[in-house]
Amino acid sequence: MPAQTRDLSSTVVAITGASSGIGAATARLLVEAGARVAIQARREERLAQLVDELGSDHVVAVPGDVRDPAQARALVEGAVEKFGRLDSIVVNAGMGAYGGILDATDDELTTMLRTNIDSSVWAVRAAVQQFRHVGEGGDIVVISSVAGLRGGGNEAVYAATKFAQVGLAGSLDREVRTEGIRVSTLCPAGVHTEFAIGQGRTEGDPALDDFLQPEDLGAAVVTVLRQPRRMRTTLWAMWSMAEGS
């Protein structure tokens, strides 16, 4: 029997943290696959550029800060208003920095905690509320990190936020699976994005070229969403061939 994959051409996907990096790459690949996409981030100009690139028939921008539960709900509402439904959400908004436990200020750590943990919770809640309202299931894809599977030196707080995402998604899978809602966690190692530039990484560092690319994660999201509804991927860790595990 030939492999069966889902056709994404009739689906609608919301993406947080979509103004650059993994979020933007995922939006491009989903549109290429035929999906329609609602994108959210704080940088309105970047979102507008992505809409211009991909076309307003395929993409709607809902600028906002997903650390605010009302704005997380606005993303879901924007997708439904524009395209009539929501089938999936990619929980991608996040930030990171390297340094010892005492190296960052209280405000810097608070920002990281809120960006990585709070925003994930609010996005998930908004999506589950919509999926339950319609009653047709859905997909939640959380972009976490291998740091959420095994912490490393000089990233204790960052790793804590990623462990929180892994725990959130794993517990949620057990809560909503019987409702037809699939929850997947993607845990990449280093990805060549704006992540931690100036806070442990340096723009132009040739070592970044050996990392995964944003498109690699976007392709993984497409793969997960294309799975037949009878199966689910709960946890997917990934590394570049050049990076030791």
PDB file of C-alpha atoms in Angstrom:
ATOM      1  CA  MET A   1       0.000   0.000   0.000  1.00  0.00           C
ATOM      2  CA  PRO A   2       1.477   3.398  -0.929  1.00  0.00           C
ATOM      3  CA  ALA A   3       2.227   5.824   1.885  1.00  0.00           C
ATOM      4  CA  GLN A   4      -0.667   8.119   2.675  1.00  0.00           C
ATOM      5  CA  THR A   5      -0.080  11.746   3.604  1.00  0.00           C
ATOM      6  CA  ARG A   6      -2.558  14.505   4.325  1.00  0.00           C
ATOM      7  CA  ASP A   7      -3.212  17.176   1.746  1.00  0.00           C
ATOM      8  CA  LEU A   8      -2.566  20.552   3.410  1.00  0.00           C
ATOM      9  CA  SER A   9      -4.187  22.602   0.654  1.00  0.00           C
ATOM     10  CA  SER A  10      -7.439  23.009   2.573  1.00  0.00           C
ATOM     11  CA  THR A  11      -5.882  23.661   5.976  1.00  0.00           C
ATOM     12  CA  VAL A  12      -5.297  26.828   7.990  1.00  0.00           C
ATOM     13  CA  VAL A  13      -2.263  27.160  10.247  1.00  0.00           C
ATOM     14  CA  ALA A  14      -1.431  29.873  12.804  1.00  0.00           C
ATOM     15  CA  ILE A  15       2.229  30.583  13.608  1.00  0.00           C
ATOM     16  CA  THR A  16       3.634  32.578  16.511  1.00  0.00           C
ATOM     17  CA  GLY A  17       7.032  34.237  16.273  1.00  0.00           C
ATOM     18  CA  ALA A  18       6.639  34.378  12.501  1.00  0.00           C
ATOM     19  CA  SER A  19       8.541  37.546  11.621  1.00  0.00           C
ATOM     20  CA  SER A  20      11.870  35.772  10.993  1.00  0.00           C
ATOM     21  CA  GLY A  21      13.812  32.547  11.366  1.00  0.00           C
ATOM     22  CA  ILE A  22      11.917  29.311  11.891  1.00  0.00           C
ATOM     23  CA  GLY A  23       8.491  30.980  11.935  1.00  0.00           C
ATOM     24  CA  ALA A  24       8.958  32.775   8.622  1.00  0.00           C
ATOM     25  CA  ALA A  25      10.514  29.717   6.972  1.00  0.00           C
ATOM     26  CA  THR A  26       7.615  27.573   8.170  1.00  0.00           C
ATOM     27  CA  ALA A  27       5.093  30.052   6.758  1.00  0.00           C
ATOM     28  CA  ARG A  28       6.804  29.936   3.360  1.00  0.00           C
ATOM     29  CA  LEU A  29       6.874  26.141   3.222  1.00  0.00           C
ATOM     30  CA  LEU A  30       3.263  25.805   4.369  1.00  0.00           C
ATOM     31  CA  VAL A  31       2.075  28.217   1.688  1.00  0.00           C
ATOM     32  CA  GLU A  32       4.127  26.255  -0.836  1.00  0.00           C
ATOM     33  CA  ALA A  33       2.286  23.142   0.365  1.00  0.00           C
ATOM     34  CA  GLY A  34      -1.039  24.893  -0.257  1.00  0.00           C
ATOM     35  CA  ALA A  35      -1.974  25.864   3.292  1.00  0.00           C
ATOM     36  CA  ARG A  36      -3.233  29.264   4.369  1.00  0.00           C
ATOM     37  CA  VAL A  37      -1.402  30.866   7.226  1.00  0.00           C
ATOM     38  CA  ALA A  38      -2.048  33.400  10.002  1.00  0.00           C
ATOM     39  CA  ILE A  39       1.191  34.897  11.313  1.00  0.00           C
ATOM     40  CA  GLN A  40       1.891  36.785  14.517  1.00  0.00           C
ATOM     41  CA  ALA A  41       4.888  38.632  15.952  1.00  0.00           C
ATOM     42  CA  ARG A  42       5.621  42.037  17.417  1.00  0.00           C
ATOM     43  CA  ARG A  43       7.526  43.327  14.374  1.00  0.00           C
ATOM     44  CA  GLU A  44       4.697  44.544  12.151  1.00  0.00           C
ATOM     45  CA  GLU A  45       6.963  45.610   9.290  1.00  0.00           C
ATOM     46  CA  ARG A  46       8.484  42.138   9.022  1.00  0.00           C
ATOM     47  CA  LEU A  47       5.022  40.552   8.985  1.00  0.00           C
ATOM     48  CA  ALA A  48       3.871  42.959   6.277  1.00  0.00           C
ATOM     49  CA  GLN A  49       6.879  42.030   4.150  1.00  0.00           C
ATOM     50  CA  LEU A  50       6.020  38.357   4.489  1.00  0.00           C
ATOM     51  CA  VAL A  51       2.425  38.992   3.451  1.00  0.00           C
ATOM     52  CA  ASP A  52       3.664  40.939   0.409  1.00  0.00           C
ATOM     53  CA  GLU A  53       6.002  38.070  -0.467  1.00  0.00           C
ATOM     54  CA  LEU A  54       3.492  35.238  -0.087  1.00  0.00           C
ATOM     55  CA  GLY A  55       0.267  37.025  -1.004  1.00  0.00           C
ATOM     56  CA  SER A  56      -2.677  38.205   1.037  1.00  0.00           C
ATOM     57  CA  ASP A  57      -4.838  35.400  -0.359  1.00  0.00           C
ATOM     58  CA  HIS A  58      -2.611  32.932   1.460  1.00  0.00           C
ATOM     59  CA  VAL A  59      -1.396  34.830   4.523  1.00  0.00           C
ATOM     60  CA  VAL A  60      -2.926  37.157   7.089  1.00  0.00           C
ATOM     61  CA  ALA A  61      -0.816  39.081   9.585  1.00  0.00           C
ATOM     62  CA  VAL A  62      -2.107  39.523  13.127  1.00  0.00           C
ATOM     63  CA  PRO A  63       0.553  41.665  14.828  1.00  0.00           C
ATOM     64  CA  GLY A  64       0.776  41.193  18.557  1.00  0.00           C
ATOM     65  CA  ASP A  65       2.647  39.940  21.581  1.00  0.00           C
ATOM     66  CA  VAL A  66       1.658  36.362  22.328  1.00  0.00           C
ATOM     67  CA  ARG A  67       2.830  36.849  25.929  1.00  0.00           C
ATOM     68  CA  ASP A  68      -0.570  38.559  26.320  1.00  0.00           C
ATOM     69  CA  PRO A  69      -3.384  35.968  26.392  1.00  0.00           C
ATOM     70  CA  ALA A  70      -5.759  38.369  24.638  1.00  0.00           C
ATOM     71  CA  GLN A  71      -3.344  38.758  21.751  1.00  0.00           C
ATOM     72  CA  ALA A  72      -2.860  34.992  21.530  1.00  0.00           C
ATOM     73  CA  ARG A  73      -6.619  34.687  21.170  1.00  0.00           C
ATOM     74  CA  ALA A  74      -6.545  37.456  18.557  1.00  0.00           C
ATOM     75  CA  LEU A  75      -4.250  35.327  16.386  1.00  0.00           C
ATOM     76  CA  VAL A  76      -6.728  32.455  16.420  1.00  0.00           C
ATOM     77  CA  GLU A  77      -9.639  34.816  15.824  1.00  0.00           C
ATOM     78  CA  GLY A  78      -7.760  36.463  12.954  1.00  0.00           C
ATOM     79  CA  ALA A  79      -7.202  33.109  11.268  1.00  0.00           C
ATOM     80  CA  VAL A  80     -10.872  32.163  11.586  1.00  0.00           C
ATOM     81  CA  GLU A  81     -12.066  35.587  10.440  1.00  0.00           C
ATOM     82  CA  LYS A  82      -9.843  35.559   7.340  1.00  0.00           C
ATOM     83  CA  PHE A  83      -9.991  31.911   6.329  1.00  0.00           C
ATOM     84  CA  GLY A  84     -13.050  30.527   8.118  1.00  0.00           C
ATOM     85  CA  ARG A  85     -11.319  27.939  10.277  1.00  0.00           C
ATOM     86  CA  LEU A  86      -8.175  26.919  12.161  1.00  0.00           C
ATOM     87  CA  ASP A  87      -6.655  23.469  11.800  1.00  0.00           C
ATOM     88  CA  SER A  88      -3.206  23.824  13.363  1.00  0.00           C
ATOM     89  CA  ILE A  89      -1.006  26.126  15.400  1.00  0.00           C
ATOM     90  CA  VAL A  90       2.795  26.276  15.437  1.00  0.00           C
ATOM     91  CA  VAL A  91       3.954  27.569  18.822  1.00  0.00           C
ATOM     92  CA  ASN A  92       7.271  29.099  17.831  1.00  0.00           C
ATOM     93  CA  ALA A  93       7.736  32.429  19.628  1.00  0.00           C
ATOM     94  CA  GLY A  94      10.805  32.326  21.817  1.00  0.00           C
ATOM     95  CA  MET A  95      14.147  33.814  22.717  1.00  0.00           C
ATOM     96  CA  GLY A  96      17.393  32.749  24.302  1.00  0.00           C
ATOM     97  CA  ALA A  97      20.721  33.903  25.645  1.00  0.00           C
ATOM     98  CA  TYR A  98      23.807  32.198  26.950  1.00  0.00           C
ATOM     99  CA  GLY A  99      25.391  32.954  30.299  1.00  0.00           C
ATOM    100  CA  GLY A 100      25.749  31.813  33.868  1.00  0.00           C
ATOM    101  CA  ILE A 101      22.870  31.902  36.319  1.00  0.00           C
ATOM    102  CA  LEU A 102      23.963  35.293  37.677  1.00  0.00           C
ATOM    103  CA  ASP A 103      25.041  36.907  34.403  1.00  0.00           C
ATOM    104  CA  ALA A 104      21.660  38.266  33.262  1.00  0.00           C
ATOM    105  CA  THR A 105      19.590  40.921  34.975  1.00  0.00           C
ATOM    106  CA  ASP A 106      16.281  40.170  36.661  1.00  0.00           C
ATOM    107  CA  ASP A 107      14.450  41.934  33.832  1.00  0.00           C
ATOM    108  CA  GLU A 108      16.302  39.970  31.145  1.00  0.00           C
ATOM    109  CA  LEU A 109      15.429  36.654  32.753  1.00  0.00           C
ATOM    110  CA  THR A 110      11.833  37.700  33.316  1.00  0.00           C
ATOM    111  CA  THR A 111      11.547  38.536  29.621  1.00  0.00           C
ATOM    112  CA  MET A 112      12.909  35.122  28.654  1.00  0.00           C
ATOM    113  CA  LEU A 113      10.596  33.300  31.047  1.00  0.00           C
ATOM    114  CA  ARG A 114       7.535  35.151  29.794  1.00  0.00           C
ATOM    115  CA  THR A 115       8.489  34.845  26.129  1.00  0.00           C
ATOM    116  CA  ASN A 116       9.192  31.125  26.203  1.00  0.00           C
ATOM    117  CA  ILE A 117       6.749  29.818  28.805  1.00  0.00           C
ATOM    118  CA  ASP A 118       3.860  32.270  29.034  1.00  0.00           C
ATOM    119  CA  SER A 119       3.537  32.681  25.275  1.00  0.00           C
ATOM    120  CA  SER A 120       3.427  28.902  24.793  1.00  0.00           C
ATOM    121  CA  VAL A 121       0.669  28.479  27.362  1.00  0.00           C
ATOM    122  CA  TRP A 122      -1.500  31.267  25.953  1.00  0.00           C
ATOM    123  CA  ALA A 123      -1.099  30.106  22.352  1.00  0.00           C
ATOM    124  CA  VAL A 124      -1.980  26.531  23.273  1.00  0.00           C
ATOM    125  CA  ARG A 125      -5.034  27.589  25.286  1.00  0.00           C
ATOM    126  CA  ALA A 126      -6.335  29.757  22.457  1.00  0.00           C
ATOM    127  CA  ALA A 127      -5.957  26.942  19.943  1.00  0.00           C
ATOM    128  CA  VAL A 128      -7.523  24.260  22.146  1.00  0.00           C
ATOM    129  CA  GLN A 129     -10.495  26.505  22.822  1.00  0.00           C
ATOM    130  CA  GLN A 130     -11.075  26.884  19.078  1.00  0.00           C
ATOM    131  CA  PHE A 131     -10.534  23.200  18.313  1.00  0.00           C
ATOM    132  CA  ARG A 132     -13.013  22.199  20.994  1.00  0.00           C
ATOM    133  CA  HIS A 133     -15.538  24.748  19.759  1.00  0.00           C
ATOM    134  CA  VAL A 134     -15.484  23.199  16.273  1.00  0.00           C
ATOM    135  CA  GLY A 135     -15.065  19.617  17.459  1.00  0.00           C
ATOM    136  CA  GLU A 136     -12.964  18.379  14.533  1.00  0.00           C
ATOM    137  CA  GLY A 137      -9.599  17.976  16.265  1.00  0.00           C
ATOM    138  CA  GLY A 138      -6.462  19.812  15.226  1.00  0.00           C
ATOM    139  CA  ASP A 139      -2.693  19.996  15.519  1.00  0.00           C
ATOM    140  CA  ILE A 140      -0.453  21.770  18.003  1.00  0.00           C
ATOM    141  CA  VAL A 141       3.251  21.854  17.132  1.00  0.00           C
ATOM    142  CA  VAL A 142       5.555  23.263  19.809  1.00  0.00           C
ATOM    143  CA  ILE A 143       9.037  24.370  18.738  1.00  0.00           C
ATOM    144  CA  SER A 144      11.197  23.668  21.765  1.00  0.00           C
ATOM    145  CA  SER A 145      14.875  22.657  21.884  1.00  0.00           C
ATOM    146  CA  VAL A 146      17.197  19.814  22.752  1.00  0.00           C
ATOM    147  CA  ALA A 147      17.974  22.034  25.759  1.00  0.00           C
ATOM    148  CA  GLY A 148      14.547  20.923  26.986  1.00  0.00           C
ATOM    149  CA  LEU A 149      15.714  17.308  26.955  1.00  0.00           C
ATOM    150  CA  ARG A 150      19.110  17.757  28.537  1.00  0.00           C
ATOM    151  CA  GLY A 151      20.353  21.081  29.843  1.00  0.00           C
ATOM    152  CA  GLY A 152      23.823  22.433  29.180  1.00  0.00           C
ATOM    153  CA  GLY A 153      26.245  24.761  30.882  1.00  0.00           C
ATOM    154  CA  ASN A 154      25.604  28.495  30.665  1.00  0.00           C
ATOM    155  CA  GLU A 155      21.957  28.051  29.683  1.00  0.00           C
ATOM    156  CA  ALA A 156      20.205  27.048  32.903  1.00  0.00           C
ATOM    157  CA  VAL A 157      17.236  29.425  32.690  1.00  0.00           C
ATOM    158  CA  TYR A 158      16.844  28.951  28.949  1.00  0.00           C
ATOM    159  CA  ALA A 159      16.890  25.171  29.427  1.00  0.00           C
ATOM    160  CA  ALA A 160      14.312  25.498  32.206  1.00  0.00           C
ATOM    161  CA  THR A 161      11.943  27.277  29.818  1.00  0.00           C
ATOM    162  CA  LYS A 162      12.431  24.578  27.204  1.00  0.00           C
ATOM    163  CA  PHE A 163      11.879  21.782  29.730  1.00  0.00           C
ATOM    164  CA  ALA A 164       8.651  23.621  30.564  1.00  0.00           C
ATOM    165  CA  GLN A 165       7.568  23.525  26.923  1.00  0.00           C
ATOM    166  CA  VAL A 166       8.333  19.816  26.649  1.00  0.00           C
ATOM    167  CA  GLY A 167       6.364  19.159  29.833  1.00  0.00           C
ATOM    168  CA  LEU A 168       3.454  21.301  28.658  1.00  0.00           C
ATOM    169  CA  ALA A 169       3.216  19.496  25.328  1.00  0.00           C
ATOM    170  CA  GLY A 170       3.656  16.008  26.774  1.00  0.00           C
ATOM    171  CA  SER A 171       0.961  16.536  29.369  1.00  0.00           C
ATOM    172  CA  LEU A 172      -1.335  18.165  26.841  1.00  0.00           C
ATOM    173  CA  ASP A 173      -1.017  15.148  24.534  1.00  0.00           C
ATOM    174  CA  ARG A 174      -2.409  12.980  27.309  1.00  0.00           C
ATOM    175  CA  GLU A 175      -5.235  15.454  27.895  1.00  0.00           C
ATOM    176  CA  VAL A 176      -6.510  16.083  24.372  1.00  0.00           C
ATOM    177  CA  ARG A 177      -5.558  13.049  22.272  1.00  0.00           C
ATOM    178  CA  THR A 178      -8.994  11.468  22.590  1.00  0.00           C
ATOM    179  CA  GLU A 179     -10.498  14.661  21.158  1.00  0.00           C
ATOM    180  CA  GLY A 180      -8.521  14.223  17.946  1.00  0.00           C
ATOM    181  CA  ILE A 181      -6.014  16.942  18.870  1.00  0.00           C
ATOM    182  CA  ARG A 182      -2.423  15.946  18.140  1.00  0.00           C
ATOM    183  CA  VAL A 183       0.438  17.554  20.062  1.00  0.00           C
ATOM    184  CA  SER A 184       3.963  17.395  18.674  1.00  0.00           C
ATOM    185  CA  THR A 185       7.171  18.814  20.148  1.00  0.00           C
ATOM    186  CA  LEU A 186      10.115  19.518  17.861  1.00  0.00           C
ATOM    187  CA  CYS A 187      13.439  19.803  19.674  1.00  0.00           C
ATOM    188  CA  PRO A 188      16.213  21.094  17.409  1.00  0.00           C
ATOM    189  CA  ALA A 189      19.814  21.648  18.383  1.00  0.00           C
ATOM    190  CA  GLY A 190      21.465  24.794  17.014  1.00  0.00           C
ATOM    191  CA  VAL A 191      19.571  26.586  14.236  1.00  0.00           C
ATOM    192  CA  HIS A 192      21.126  29.386  12.189  1.00  0.00           C
ATOM    193  CA  THR A 193      18.744  32.244  13.010  1.00  0.00           C
ATOM    194  CA  GLU A 194      18.845  35.547  14.908  1.00  0.00           C
ATOM    195  CA  PHE A 195      18.671  33.502  18.130  1.00  0.00           C
ATOM    196  CA  ALA A 196      21.059  34.779  20.836  1.00  0.00           C
ATOM    197  CA  ILE A 197      22.957  37.066  18.457  1.00  0.00           C
ATOM    198  CA  GLY A 198      24.834  39.440  20.743  1.00  0.00           C
ATOM    199  CA  GLN A 199      23.989  37.253  23.741  1.00  0.00           C
ATOM    200  CA  GLY A 200      26.358  34.354  23.260  1.00  0.00           C
ATOM    201  CA  ARG A 201      26.402  34.101  19.481  1.00  0.00           C
ATOM    202  CA  THR A 202      28.072  36.432  16.977  1.00  0.00           C
ATOM    203  CA  GLU A 203      26.645  37.413  13.599  1.00  0.00           C
ATOM    204  CA  GLY A 204      28.812  36.012  10.817  1.00  0.00           C
ATOM    205  CA  ASP A 205      30.395  33.322  12.967  1.00  0.00           C
ATOM    206  CA  PRO A 206      31.254  30.538  10.481  1.00  0.00           C
ATOM    207  CA  ALA A 207      30.296  27.950  13.113  1.00  0.00           C
ATOM    208  CA  LEU A 208      26.660  28.918  12.540  1.00  0.00           C
ATOM    209  CA  ASP A 209      26.893  27.547   9.004  1.00  0.00           C
ATOM    210  CA  ASP A 210      27.142  24.045  10.470  1.00  0.00           C
ATOM    211  CA  PHE A 211      23.856  24.419  12.335  1.00  0.00           C
ATOM    212  CA  LEU A 212      20.426  23.389  11.124  1.00  0.00           C
ATOM    213  CA  GLN A 213      18.707  25.912   8.866  1.00  0.00           C
ATOM    214  CA  PRO A 214      15.268  27.453   9.563  1.00  0.00           C
ATOM    215  CA  GLU A 215      13.940  25.647   6.494  1.00  0.00           C
ATOM    216  CA  ASP A 216      14.888  22.317   8.081  1.00  0.00           C
ATOM    217  CA  LEU A 217      12.486  23.026  10.933  1.00  0.00           C
ATOM    218  CA  GLY A 218       9.832  24.318   8.547  1.00  0.00           C
ATOM    219  CA  ALA A 219      10.069  21.081   6.581  1.00  0.00           C
ATOM    220  CA  ALA A 220       9.733  19.102   9.818  1.00  0.00           C
ATOM    221  CA  VAL A 221       6.548  21.006  10.678  1.00  0.00           C
ATOM    222  CA  VAL A 222       5.124  20.216   7.235  1.00  0.00           C
ATOM    223  CA  THR A 223       6.042  16.548   7.696  1.00  0.00           C
ATOM    224  CA  VAL A 224       4.276  16.369  11.063  1.00  0.00           C
ATOM    225  CA  LEU A 225       1.135  18.051   9.744  1.00  0.00           C
ATOM    226  CA  ARG A 226       1.036  15.765   6.710  1.00  0.00           C
ATOM    227  CA  GLN A 227       0.870  12.625   8.843  1.00  0.00           C
ATOM    228  CA  PRO A 228      -2.351  10.669   8.407  1.00  0.00           C
ATOM    229  CA  ARG A 229      -4.746  11.374  11.241  1.00  0.00           C
ATOM    230  CA  ARG A 230      -4.335   7.840  12.596  1.00  0.00           C
ATOM    231  CA  MET A 231      -0.800   8.638  13.798  1.00  0.00           C
ATOM    232  CA  ARG A 232       1.030  11.307  15.749  1.00  0.00           C
ATOM    233  CA  THR A 233       4.630  12.265  16.478  1.00  0.00           C
ATOM    234  CA  THR A 234       4.907  13.368  20.080  1.00  0.00           C
ATOM    235  CA  LEU A 235       8.619  14.207  20.289  1.00  0.00           C
ATOM    236  CA  TRP A 236      11.197  14.771  17.555  1.00  0.00           C
ATOM    237  CA  ALA A 237      14.786  15.698  18.426  1.00  0.00           C
ATOM    238  CA  MET A 238      17.068  16.808  15.588  1.00  0.00           C
ATOM    239  CA  TRP A 239      20.703  17.732  15.136  1.00  0.00           C
ATOM    240  CA  SER A 240      22.853  18.808  12.221  1.00  0.00           C
ATOM    241  CA  MET A 241      25.380  16.222  11.085  1.00  0.00           C
ATOM    242  CA  ALA A 242      28.175  18.591  12.109  1.00  0.00           C
ATOM    243  CA  GLU A 243      27.032  19.132  15.693  1.00  0.00           C
ATOM    244  CA  GLY A 244      27.765  16.582  18.398  1.00  0.00           C
ATOM    245  CA  SER A 245      24.928  15.395  20.591  1.00  0.00           C
TER     246      SER A 245
END
